[in-house]
Tab-separated table of C-alpha atoms and ligand atoms in Angstrom:
chain	number	residue	atom	x	y	z
A	6	MET	CA	23.054	-56.356	55.499
A	7	THR	CA	20.952	-53.246	55.878
A	8	LEU	CA	21.430	-49.959	54.137
A	9	SER	CA	22.046	-48.189	57.450
A	10	ASN	CA	25.597	-47.453	56.275
A	11	HIS	CA	24.136	-45.294	53.480
A	12	LYS	CA	23.909	-41.719	54.733
A	13	TYR	CA	20.932	-39.703	53.600
A	14	SER	CA	18.255	-37.430	54.890
A	15	LEU	CA	14.657	-37.659	53.736
A	16	GLN	CA	14.608	-33.987	52.756
A	17	GLU	CA	17.742	-34.321	50.656
A	18	LEU	CA	16.476	-37.435	48.913
A	19	GLN	CA	13.091	-35.866	48.220
A	20	ALA	CA	14.764	-32.809	46.705
A	21	GLN	CA	16.961	-34.982	44.441
A	22	ASP	CA	13.953	-37.136	43.597
A	23	ALA	CA	11.907	-34.119	42.541
A	24	ALA	CA	14.823	-32.651	40.586
A	25	HIS	CA	15.877	-35.725	38.605
A	26	PHE	CA	13.732	-38.856	38.880
A	27	LEU	CA	10.702	-39.248	36.629
A	28	HIS	CA	8.672	-42.043	38.227
A	29	PRO	CA	6.521	-44.532	36.276
A	30	PHE	CA	2.761	-43.876	35.947
A	31	THR	CA	2.970	-40.652	37.937
A	32	ASP	CA	1.520	-37.161	37.772
A	33	HIS	CA	4.795	-35.355	38.382
A	34	LYS	CA	3.179	-32.081	39.264
A	35	GLU	CA	1.204	-33.785	42.007
A	36	LEU	CA	4.155	-35.873	43.246
A	37	ARG	CA	6.373	-32.836	43.574
A	38	ALA	CA	3.783	-31.127	45.734
A	39	HIS	CA	3.941	-33.996	48.236
A	40	GLY	CA	7.303	-35.763	47.923
A	41	SER	CA	7.882	-39.513	47.766
A	42	ARG	CA	7.701	-41.906	50.649
A	43	MET	CA	11.150	-43.540	50.762
A	44	ILE	CA	10.990	-47.290	51.261
A	45	VAL	CA	14.393	-48.287	52.564
A	46	ARG	CA	14.191	-51.853	53.848
A	47	GLY	CA	12.156	-55.037	53.744
A	48	GLU	CA	11.973	-58.049	56.035
A	49	GLY	CA	9.612	-61.006	55.606
A	50	PRO	CA	6.132	-59.587	54.876
A	51	PHE	CA	7.026	-56.026	55.998
A	52	ILE	CA	8.550	-52.960	54.342
A	53	TYR	CA	9.964	-49.983	56.226
A	54	ASP	CA	10.151	-46.340	55.239
A	55	SER	CA	12.951	-43.879	55.951
A	56	GLU	CA	11.112	-42.597	59.032
A	57	GLY	CA	10.930	-46.068	60.580
A	58	GLY	CA	7.290	-46.636	59.623
A	59	GLU	CA	6.386	-50.314	59.217
A	60	LEU	CA	3.943	-51.452	56.535
A	61	LEU	CA	2.511	-54.904	55.954
A	62	ASP	CA	2.955	-55.240	52.198
A	63	ALA	CA	-0.281	-56.659	50.811
A	64	MET	CA	0.951	-56.078	47.244
A	65	ALA	CA	4.228	-58.071	47.430
A	66	GLY	CA	5.983	-55.018	46.006
A	67	LEU	CA	4.129	-54.873	42.704
A	68	TRP	CA	2.667	-58.392	42.569
A	69	CYS	CA	6.123	-59.962	42.648
A	70	VAL	CA	7.889	-60.523	45.982
A	71	ASN	CA	6.339	-63.971	46.450
A	72	ILE	CA	8.940	-65.326	48.903
A	73	GLY	CA	8.950	-62.123	50.966
A	74	TYR	CA	11.746	-59.672	51.696
A	75	GLY	CA	15.227	-60.172	53.102
A	76	ARG	CA	16.046	-63.616	51.710
A	77	ASP	CA	19.813	-63.967	51.988
A	78	GLU	CA	19.839	-67.064	49.774
A	79	LEU	CA	18.991	-64.920	46.737
A	80	ALA	CA	21.573	-62.276	47.586
A	81	ASP	CA	24.222	-64.991	48.028
A	82	VAL	CA	23.467	-66.673	44.729
A	83	ALA	CA	23.532	-63.320	42.897
A	84	ALA	CA	26.865	-62.391	44.462
A	85	ALA	CA	28.390	-65.769	43.606
A	86	GLN	CA	27.212	-65.579	39.975
A	87	MET	CA	28.466	-61.993	39.664
A	88	ARG	CA	31.884	-63.046	40.900
A	89	GLU	CA	32.101	-66.015	38.576
A	90	LEU	CA	30.512	-64.577	35.439
A	91	PRO	CA	28.459	-61.393	35.777
A	92	TYR	CA	27.335	-61.431	32.176
A	93	TYR	CA	27.672	-63.187	28.920
A	94	ASN	CA	25.196	-63.216	26.070
A	95	ALA	CA	23.216	-66.028	24.495
A	96	PHE	CA	23.728	-64.830	20.924
A	97	PHE	CA	26.133	-66.240	18.293
A	98	LYS	CA	25.837	-69.881	19.350
A	99	CYS	CA	26.846	-69.243	22.982
A	100	ALA	CA	25.086	-69.967	26.265
A	101	THR	CA	25.799	-69.743	29.971
A	102	PRO	CA	24.743	-72.464	32.423
A	103	ALA	CA	22.127	-70.586	34.488
A	104	PRO	CA	19.562	-69.880	31.730
A	105	VAL	CA	20.002	-73.424	30.400
A	106	GLN	CA	19.287	-74.933	33.819
A	107	LEU	CA	16.423	-72.516	34.422
A	108	SER	CA	14.838	-73.443	31.082
A	109	ALA	CA	14.923	-77.128	31.997
A	110	LYS	CA	13.354	-76.318	35.386
A	111	LEU	CA	10.622	-74.205	33.808
A	112	ALA	CA	9.845	-76.964	31.303
A	113	GLU	CA	9.409	-79.301	34.289
A	114	LEU	CA	7.077	-76.900	36.151
A	115	ALA	CA	5.039	-75.691	33.154
A	116	PRO	CA	2.021	-77.504	31.713
A	117	PRO	CA	3.007	-80.624	29.708
A	118	ASN	CA	2.764	-79.050	26.221
A	119	ILE	CA	5.288	-76.336	27.146
A	120	ASN	CA	8.982	-77.100	26.840
A	121	GLN	CA	10.811	-74.014	25.517
A	122	VAL	CA	11.657	-70.613	27.004
A	123	PHE	CA	12.618	-67.183	25.621
A	124	TYR	CA	13.931	-64.620	28.119
A	125	GLY	CA	13.563	-60.872	28.544
A	126	SER	CA	13.907	-58.441	31.422
A	127	SER	CA	10.245	-57.517	31.930
A	128	GLY	CA	6.720	-58.671	31.315
A	129	SER	CA	6.320	-55.993	28.660
A	130	GLU	CA	9.332	-57.243	26.740
A	131	SER	CA	8.071	-60.805	26.906
A	132	ASN	CA	4.706	-59.768	25.510
A	133	ASP	CA	6.528	-58.041	22.660
A	134	THR	CA	8.339	-61.321	22.067
A	135	ALA	CA	5.042	-63.194	22.158
A	136	VAL	CA	3.494	-60.939	19.511
A	137	ARG	CA	6.557	-61.263	17.278
A	138	LEU	CA	6.606	-65.017	17.785
A	139	VAL	CA	2.961	-65.828	17.028
A	140	ARG	CA	3.048	-63.682	13.887
A	141	HIS	CA	6.307	-65.340	12.834
A	142	TYR	CA	4.728	-68.745	13.514
A	143	TRP	CA	1.841	-68.113	11.139
A	144	ALA	CA	4.207	-66.723	8.507
A	145	LEU	CA	6.301	-69.907	8.755
A	146	GLU	CA	3.078	-71.888	8.370
A	147	GLY	CA	2.485	-70.039	5.088
A	148	LYS	CA	-0.278	-67.804	6.493
A	149	PRO	CA	1.332	-64.375	7.044
A	150	GLU	CA	-2.077	-62.715	6.776
A	151	LYS	CA	-3.250	-64.578	9.903
A	152	ASN	CA	-1.856	-61.889	12.203
A	153	ILE	CA	-4.677	-60.215	14.159
A	154	ILE	CA	-4.505	-60.603	17.920
A	155	ILE	CA	-7.711	-60.363	19.940
A	156	SER	CA	-7.396	-58.887	23.424
A	157	ARG	CA	-9.810	-57.355	25.936
A	158	HIS	CA	-10.840	-53.964	27.236
A	159	ASN	CA	-9.210	-53.161	30.595
A	160	ALA	CA	-6.472	-55.774	30.095
A	161	TYR	CA	-2.948	-54.874	31.217
A	162	HIS	CA	-0.120	-56.303	29.136
A	163	GLY	CA	2.668	-53.816	29.809
A	164	SER	CA	3.975	-50.433	28.846
A	165	THR	CA	6.050	-50.955	25.690
A	166	LEU	CA	4.386	-50.039	22.404
A	167	ALA	CA	3.138	-53.593	21.885
A	168	GLY	CA	2.247	-53.942	25.576
A	169	VAL	CA	0.058	-50.844	25.545
A	170	SER	CA	-1.539	-51.857	22.241
A	171	LEU	CA	-2.328	-55.348	23.512
A	172	GLY	CA	-3.629	-53.874	26.761
A	173	GLY	CA	-7.105	-52.438	26.938
A	174	MET	CA	-6.471	-49.356	29.086
A	175	SER	CA	-8.051	-46.408	27.307
A	176	HIS	CA	-6.050	-43.793	29.245
A	177	MET	CA	-2.862	-45.454	27.973
A	178	HIS	CA	-4.147	-45.734	24.398
A	179	LYS	CA	-4.844	-41.986	24.394
A	180	GLN	CA	-1.140	-41.217	24.845
A	181	MET	CA	0.063	-43.642	22.169
A	182	GLY	CA	-0.295	-41.502	19.045
A	183	GLY	CA	-1.036	-44.628	17.023
A	184	MET	CA	-1.285	-48.241	18.062
A	185	VAL	CA	0.581	-51.330	16.925
A	186	PRO	CA	-1.641	-52.537	14.075
A	187	ASN	CA	-3.886	-55.595	13.937
A	188	ILE	CA	-4.881	-55.791	17.571
A	189	VAL	CA	-8.597	-55.692	18.423
A	190	HIS	CA	-10.306	-55.546	21.792
A	191	VAL	CA	-13.478	-57.220	23.026
A	192	MET	CA	-15.411	-57.050	26.287
A	193	GLU	CA	-13.838	-58.279	29.524
A	194	PRO	CA	-15.386	-61.027	31.688
A	195	TYR	CA	-16.180	-58.756	34.664
A	196	ALA	CA	-19.459	-60.112	35.969
A	197	TYR	CA	-19.834	-57.776	38.974
A	198	GLY	CA	-19.710	-54.704	36.764
A	199	LEU	CA	-21.067	-55.901	33.424
A	200	ALA	CA	-23.598	-58.719	33.941
A	201	LEU	CA	-27.146	-57.677	33.078
A	202	PRO	CA	-29.803	-57.666	35.820
A	203	GLY	CA	-30.914	-61.260	36.299
A	204	GLU	CA	-28.089	-62.679	34.143
A	205	SER	CA	-26.230	-65.461	35.968
A	206	ASP	CA	-22.446	-65.240	36.191
A	207	ASP	CA	-22.098	-68.304	33.991
A	208	ASP	CA	-24.422	-66.928	31.334
A	209	PHE	CA	-22.464	-63.689	31.442
A	210	GLY	CA	-19.194	-65.650	31.083
A	211	LEU	CA	-20.528	-67.330	27.937
A	212	ARG	CA	-21.632	-63.962	26.572
A	213	ALA	CA	-18.200	-62.417	27.246
A	214	ALA	CA	-16.465	-65.347	25.516
A	215	GLY	CA	-18.973	-65.019	22.674
A	216	ALA	CA	-17.598	-61.536	22.001
A	217	ILE	CA	-14.357	-63.232	20.930
A	218	GLU	CA	-16.217	-65.377	18.415
A	219	GLU	CA	-17.968	-62.290	17.052
A	220	ALA	CA	-14.603	-60.585	16.575
A	221	VAL	CA	-13.234	-63.669	14.798
A	222	LEU	CA	-16.205	-63.783	12.453
A	223	ALA	CA	-15.985	-60.042	11.783
A	224	ALA	CA	-12.282	-60.244	10.855
A	225	GLY	CA	-12.399	-63.684	9.225
A	226	ALA	CA	-10.799	-66.663	10.980
A	227	ASP	CA	-8.025	-66.778	8.362
A	228	LYS	CA	-6.915	-63.335	9.609
A	229	VAL	CA	-6.835	-64.071	13.361
A	230	ALA	CA	-3.540	-65.315	14.815
A	231	ALA	CA	-4.233	-65.465	18.532
A	232	PHE	CA	-6.262	-64.491	21.552
A	233	ILE	CA	-4.383	-63.023	24.536
A	234	GLY	CA	-5.664	-62.816	28.095
A	235	GLU	CA	-4.654	-62.708	31.734
A	236	PRO	CA	-6.297	-65.750	33.396
A	237	VAL	CA	-7.398	-63.285	36.115
A	238	MET	CA	-7.170	-59.609	35.195
A	239	GLY	CA	-4.712	-58.192	37.712
A	240	ALA	CA	-4.020	-54.472	37.359
A	241	GLY	CA	-7.544	-54.135	35.926
A	242	GLY	CA	-8.951	-55.017	39.364
A	243	VAL	CA	-8.410	-58.716	40.180
A	244	ARG	CA	-11.338	-59.577	37.953
A	245	ILE	CA	-11.895	-63.321	38.147
A	246	PRO	CA	-13.857	-64.686	35.203
A	247	PRO	CA	-16.940	-66.875	35.748
A	248	ALA	CA	-16.257	-70.631	35.564
A	249	SER	CA	-17.937	-70.795	32.151
A	250	TYR	CA	-15.547	-68.307	30.523
A	251	TRP	CA	-12.213	-70.039	29.881
A	252	PRO	CA	-13.633	-73.360	28.617
A	253	GLU	CA	-15.700	-71.401	26.090
A	254	VAL	CA	-12.683	-69.296	25.063
A	255	GLN	CA	-10.731	-72.499	24.536
A	256	ARG	CA	-13.541	-73.998	22.457
A	257	ILE	CA	-13.715	-70.909	20.242
A	258	CYS	CA	-9.945	-70.760	19.750
A	259	SER	CA	-9.811	-74.465	18.803
A	260	LYS	CA	-12.740	-74.129	16.435
A	261	TYR	CA	-11.092	-71.344	14.418
A	262	ASP	CA	-7.482	-72.530	14.870
A	263	ILE	CA	-6.465	-69.501	16.915
A	264	LEU	CA	-3.470	-69.646	19.271
A	265	VAL	CA	-4.020	-69.035	22.987
A	266	MET	CA	-1.580	-66.568	24.568
A	267	LEU	CA	-1.827	-66.414	28.351
A	268	ASP	CA	-0.357	-63.487	30.239
A	269	GLU	CA	0.633	-64.909	33.624
A	270	VAL	CA	2.961	-62.069	34.614
A	271	ILE	CA	0.913	-61.743	37.818
A	272	THR	CA	-0.657	-65.188	38.147
A	273	GLY	CA	2.474	-67.266	37.495
A	274	TYR	CA	4.578	-69.080	40.107
A	275	GLY	CA	2.021	-69.968	42.727
A	276	ARG	CA	-0.211	-66.923	43.028
A	277	THR	CA	-3.448	-68.843	42.371
A	278	GLY	CA	-2.444	-71.991	44.262
A	279	GLU	CA	-0.952	-73.752	41.233
A	280	TRP	CA	2.369	-73.070	39.572
A	281	PHE	CA	0.405	-71.499	36.736
A	282	ALA	CA	-3.178	-70.263	36.581
A	283	ALA	CA	-3.453	-72.223	33.334
A	284	THR	CA	-3.843	-75.233	35.630
A	285	THR	CA	-6.250	-73.446	38.003
A	286	PHE	CA	-8.578	-72.611	35.111
A	287	GLY	CA	-7.828	-75.653	32.924
A	288	ILE	CA	-6.492	-73.646	29.977
A	289	GLU	CA	-4.161	-75.112	27.354
A	290	ALA	CA	-1.966	-72.279	26.123
A	291	ASP	CA	0.465	-71.890	23.233
A	292	THR	CA	2.443	-69.167	25.003
A	293	ILE	CA	2.565	-68.141	28.670
A	294	THR	CA	4.147	-64.799	29.511
A	295	THR	CA	5.777	-64.764	32.951
A	296	ALA	CA	7.979	-62.324	34.903
A	297	LYS	CA	7.668	-60.754	38.379
A	298	ALA	CA	7.551	-63.736	40.808
A	299	LEU	CA	9.951	-65.731	38.613
A	300	THR	CA	12.661	-64.057	40.715
A	301	SER	CA	10.301	-62.771	43.430
A	302	GLY	CA	11.286	-59.365	42.053
A	303	TYR	CA	14.877	-59.713	43.327
A	304	GLN	CA	16.152	-59.353	39.744
A	305	PRO	CA	14.408	-58.166	36.572
A	306	LEU	CA	13.650	-61.255	34.496
A	307	SER	CA	10.847	-62.483	32.273
A	308	ALA	CA	10.328	-65.833	30.634
A	309	LEU	CA	8.026	-66.461	27.700
A	310	LEU	CA	7.041	-70.120	27.956
A	311	ILE	CA	6.446	-71.532	24.500
A	312	GLY	CA	4.292	-74.509	23.607
A	313	ASP	CA	5.375	-77.401	21.409
A	314	ARG	CA	3.155	-76.384	18.508
A	315	ILE	CA	4.992	-73.086	17.946
A	316	ALA	CA	8.422	-74.371	18.978
A	317	SER	CA	8.373	-77.350	16.634
A	318	THR	CA	7.480	-75.173	13.641
A	319	LEU	CA	10.231	-72.729	14.585
A	320	VAL	CA	12.801	-75.522	14.794
A	321	GLU	CA	11.621	-77.620	11.843
A	322	LYS	CA	11.241	-74.764	9.361
A	323	GLY	CA	14.473	-73.098	10.516
A	324	GLY	CA	15.571	-69.591	9.530
A	325	GLU	CA	16.520	-66.935	12.026
A	326	PHE	CA	13.883	-65.434	14.331
A	327	ASN	CA	15.190	-61.877	14.194
A	328	HIS	CA	14.495	-60.954	17.778
A	329	GLY	CA	16.309	-60.794	21.113
A	330	TYR	CA	17.638	-58.573	23.864
A	331	THR	CA	21.132	-57.995	25.262
A	332	TYR	CA	19.895	-59.440	28.533
A	333	SER	CA	17.950	-62.437	27.137
A	334	GLY	CA	19.020	-65.156	29.582
A	335	HIS	CA	21.055	-62.939	31.907
A	336	PRO	CA	23.070	-65.347	34.091
A	337	VAL	CA	22.659	-63.444	37.367
A	338	CYS	CA	18.888	-63.076	36.943
A	339	CYS	CA	18.532	-66.722	35.923
A	340	ALA	CA	20.621	-67.950	38.864
A	341	VAL	CA	18.413	-65.932	41.212
A	342	ALA	CA	15.287	-67.350	39.542
A	343	LEU	CA	16.510	-70.919	40.028
A	344	LYS	CA	17.094	-70.307	43.732
A	345	ASN	CA	13.738	-68.562	44.073
A	346	LEU	CA	11.899	-71.511	42.480
A	347	GLU	CA	13.811	-73.889	44.742
A	348	ILE	CA	12.631	-71.915	47.790
A	349	ILE	CA	9.014	-71.879	46.587
A	350	GLU	CA	9.246	-75.642	46.075
A	351	ASN	CA	11.090	-76.496	49.301
A	352	GLU	CA	8.801	-74.383	51.449
A	353	GLY	CA	5.687	-75.814	49.778
A	354	LEU	CA	4.352	-72.323	49.105
A	355	VAL	CA	2.178	-73.307	46.142
A	356	GLU	CA	0.497	-76.067	48.146
A	357	ARG	CA	0.137	-73.730	51.124
A	358	VAL	CA	-1.746	-71.219	48.989
A	359	ARG	CA	-3.894	-73.937	47.410
A	360	ASN	CA	-4.813	-75.814	50.591
A	361	ASP	CA	-4.515	-73.323	53.413
A	362	THR	CA	-3.962	-69.588	52.969
A	363	GLY	CA	-5.933	-69.244	49.715
A	364	PRO	CA	-9.160	-70.760	51.090
A	365	TYR	CA	-8.568	-68.930	54.395
A	366	LEU	CA	-8.228	-65.559	52.637
A	367	ALA	CA	-11.489	-66.170	50.741
A	368	GLU	CA	-13.333	-67.041	53.958
A	369	ALA	CA	-11.828	-64.160	55.907
A	370	LEU	CA	-12.632	-61.600	53.210
A	371	ALA	CA	-16.230	-62.765	52.960
A	372	GLY	CA	-16.738	-63.389	56.675
A	373	ARG	CA	-15.237	-60.152	57.925
A	374	LEU	CA	-15.890	-57.654	55.133
A	375	ASN	CA	-19.049	-58.561	53.214
A	376	ASP	CA	-21.378	-56.955	55.774
A	377	HIS	CA	-19.484	-53.665	55.807
A	378	PRO	CA	-21.602	-50.847	54.337
A	379	LEU	CA	-18.842	-49.879	51.876
A	380	VAL	CA	-18.234	-53.380	50.541
A	381	GLY	CA	-20.156	-54.482	47.455
A	382	GLN	CA	-18.290	-57.706	46.865
A	383	THR	CA	-15.159	-59.540	47.956
A	384	ARG	CA	-13.517	-62.126	45.738
A	385	SER	CA	-10.223	-63.975	45.607
A	386	VAL	CA	-8.368	-66.800	43.979
A	387	GLY	CA	-5.323	-68.125	45.795
A	388	LEU	CA	-3.588	-65.122	47.329
A	389	MET	CA	-5.045	-62.561	44.968
A	390	GLY	CA	-8.030	-60.638	46.274
A	391	ALA	CA	-10.353	-57.723	45.581
A	392	VAL	CA	-12.850	-55.636	47.540
A	393	GLU	CA	-15.409	-53.594	45.581
A	394	ILE	CA	-16.128	-50.268	47.278
A	395	VAL	CA	-19.698	-49.095	46.660
A	396	ARG	CA	-22.123	-46.374	47.666
A	397	ASP	CA	-25.136	-48.694	47.494
A	398	LYS	CA	-24.669	-52.443	47.824
A	399	GLY	CA	-27.945	-53.426	46.137
A	400	GLU	CA	-27.658	-51.021	43.218
A	401	ARG	CA	-23.863	-51.448	42.896
A	402	THR	CA	-23.489	-47.677	42.516
A	403	ARG	CA	-20.274	-45.823	43.327
A	404	PHE	CA	-19.358	-42.618	45.095
A	405	LYS	CA	-18.436	-39.670	42.861
A	406	PRO	CA	-15.970	-38.917	41.456
A	407	ASP	CA	-15.171	-42.460	40.327
A	408	GLY	CA	-12.311	-43.991	42.281
A	409	SER	CA	-12.382	-41.429	45.088
A	410	ALA	CA	-13.827	-43.796	47.714
A	411	ALA	CA	-11.347	-46.615	47.177
A	412	ILE	CA	-8.446	-44.150	47.348
A	413	LYS	CA	-9.813	-42.883	50.650
A	414	VAL	CA	-9.840	-46.421	52.074
A	415	ARG	CA	-6.386	-47.044	50.655
A	416	ASP	CA	-4.962	-43.903	52.242
A	417	HIS	CA	-6.378	-44.851	55.633
A	418	ALA	CA	-4.987	-48.368	55.199
A	419	VAL	CA	-1.499	-47.045	54.483
A	420	GLN	CA	-1.785	-44.722	57.507
A	421	ASN	CA	-2.656	-47.795	59.554
A	422	GLY	CA	0.246	-49.903	58.367
A	423	LEU	CA	-1.211	-51.799	55.411
A	424	MET	CA	0.171	-51.270	51.901
A	425	ILE	CA	-2.733	-52.074	49.592
A	426	ARG	CA	-3.643	-50.811	46.118
A	427	ALA	CA	-6.732	-49.140	44.717
A	428	THR	CA	-7.652	-49.381	41.064
A	429	GLY	CA	-10.799	-47.489	40.183
A	430	ASP	CA	-13.194	-48.300	43.013
A	431	THR	CA	-11.654	-51.684	43.736
A	432	LEU	CA	-9.112	-52.424	46.456
A	433	ILE	CA	-6.730	-55.145	45.377
A	434	MET	CA	-4.198	-57.279	47.162
A	435	SER	CA	-1.608	-59.788	46.101
A	436	PRO	CA	0.545	-60.524	49.151
A	437	PRO	CA	3.726	-62.587	49.431
A	438	LEU	CA	3.017	-66.310	49.407
A	439	VAL	CA	4.829	-66.571	52.752
A	440	TRP	CA	1.818	-64.966	54.446
A	441	THR	CA	0.224	-67.168	57.097
A	442	ARG	CA	-3.307	-67.147	58.524
A	443	ASP	CA	-2.011	-64.766	61.203
A	444	THR	CA	-0.704	-62.348	58.578
A	445	ILE	CA	-4.053	-62.459	56.789
A	446	ASP	CA	-5.816	-61.708	60.098
A	447	LEU	CA	-3.494	-58.762	60.749
A	448	ALA	CA	-4.071	-57.379	57.235
A	449	LEU	CA	-7.838	-57.580	57.595
A	450	ASP	CA	-7.703	-55.999	61.084
A	451	ARG	CA	-5.956	-53.018	59.516
A	452	LEU	CA	-8.217	-52.952	56.488
A	453	LEU	CA	-11.323	-52.926	58.691
A	454	VAL	CA	-9.985	-49.901	60.594
A	455	ALA	CA	-9.477	-48.163	57.251
A	456	LEU	CA	-12.955	-49.099	56.026
A	457	ASP	CA	-14.537	-47.746	59.219
A	458	LEU	CA	-12.617	-44.475	58.994
A	459	ALA	CA	-13.593	-44.066	55.334
A	460	GLU	CA	-17.226	-44.967	56.082
A	461	ALA	CA	-17.389	-42.224	58.708
A	462	GLU	CA	-16.309	-39.697	56.052
A	463	LEU	CA	-18.375	-41.126	53.192
A	464	ALA	CA	-21.688	-41.870	54.974
A	465	PRO	CA	-22.897	-38.235	54.709
A	466	LEU	CA	-22.432	-38.426	50.903
A	467	ARG	CA	-24.704	-41.451	50.555
B	509	PXG	N1	1.357	-58.299	31.920
B	509	PXG	C1	0.691	-58.243	33.074
B	509	PXG	C2	-0.510	-59.094	33.289
B	509	PXG	C3	1.142	-57.362	34.082
B	509	PXG	O1	0.455	-57.283	35.221
B	509	PXG	C4	2.946	-56.702	32.607
B	509	PXG	C5	2.463	-57.575	31.672
B	509	PXG	C6	4.158	-55.903	32.297
B	509	PXG	O2	5.236	-56.310	33.065
B	509	PXG	P1	6.448	-55.291	33.308
B	509	PXG	O3	7.463	-56.161	33.996
B	509	PXG	O4	6.913	-54.826	31.982
B	509	PXG	O5	5.929	-54.157	34.153
B	509	PXG	C7	2.287	-56.592	33.849
B	509	PXG	C8	2.805	-55.620	34.866
B	509	PXG	C9	-0.302	-52.081	38.753
B	509	PXG	C10	0.860	-52.482	37.915
B	509	PXG	O6	-0.506	-50.876	38.882
B	509	PXG	C11	0.877	-53.726	37.338
B	509	PXG	C12	1.955	-54.063	36.525
B	509	PXG	C13	2.982	-53.179	36.323
B	509	PXG	C14	2.947	-51.919	36.911
B	509	PXG	C15	1.884	-51.547	37.708
B	509	PXG	O7	-1.009	-52.939	39.283
B	509	PXG	N2	1.919	-55.290	35.894
């Protein structure tokens, strides 16, 4: 079914949009001067706007539409579940079948130490749950004062009060008017931007992990509950840590008996070529926050995957964990998730990313873009990639004002049929896992056109 039976005009929609709809993360004054682009349809790897424009969606919506657009199987399963039982809660000793079956499936797919699931409707909500849960865990263990969570500058963990506080985005902190207490931030493992001249990536990775140990020692290990991190920082710029980083983080957390909270809202469900990036980077986690690709974005659902250490204390010590949402374990969302995971499995998408499209993307980015005068570095893991836009490749300097060059490339890319994102001076992509080598080639063809157009405008400023 398409929405062609819905009657609207772009002008009318834009007027209603400007009058009534406050968009997320938006300068509303600026938006109202331009009007929104209306995306009205999606099919496979493409999205279409109200004027018939076709865009190859290199962001999979917002890091989520892993199986691509227009999958009838998900619509059918949602409709069937809505007809049978659109909603019932999981409170008061009740359950519905879909979240039960999904939990068993997730326990099968997750790393071996993870066997329990707590549901929410968004990544932010699940991170709130994770904070509540690790603090509750230490209280049950008789150590309520062990409640500090260490996070990192430039991390993104969501937009609820706890999400913003866990995150390391200073522009978000500024609008908080007071943070959730007992969260501290240390340096991020961003070698391209932060390694010292002559410092190897691996030495830098050890130094960045060392900042966690310094924070533990400053607070006192008996006060630190957990460390939280995205295996690869997503919204912060697809920043892939050096190989030395995660093993050292794990060593530090074990040494001081600190829980490891992984935020896999972006990296979960095949993005890095494994079901979870925990496997890609060899991390043993106590909690894994997931959302987005759990349903390929077809329904809002998040799952906090909980390791045996926390779960067994919760069950053995008993007492109510006073936390939950109306939609924890929503049957329609969970039914859609089950079907989505079945599709990812049946179509071998995780293996395809690991063995074929992931390595191909890395080669294509390096082979086709690294020599471009605007490109300082390309990097990728699985189907998650970044292109650093620089003024001077050797010096790693940027055009002024910060971020202006990457936005220029992005705007040309969108004009040329490629939906890609800019964060600061980094272009980032996270396409559907159904992309093939041909789709990657097409994306890079369009990106190269955009880079050339931007270079023509930026060269005089060099
Ligand atoms: N953790 C991570 C690692 C995320 O990337 C969240 C938590 C929060 O999830 P919800 O479902 O509450 O949005 C995210 C979300 C961007 C962008 O600009 C990224 C996200 C959300 C919105 C914009 O790249 N990631």
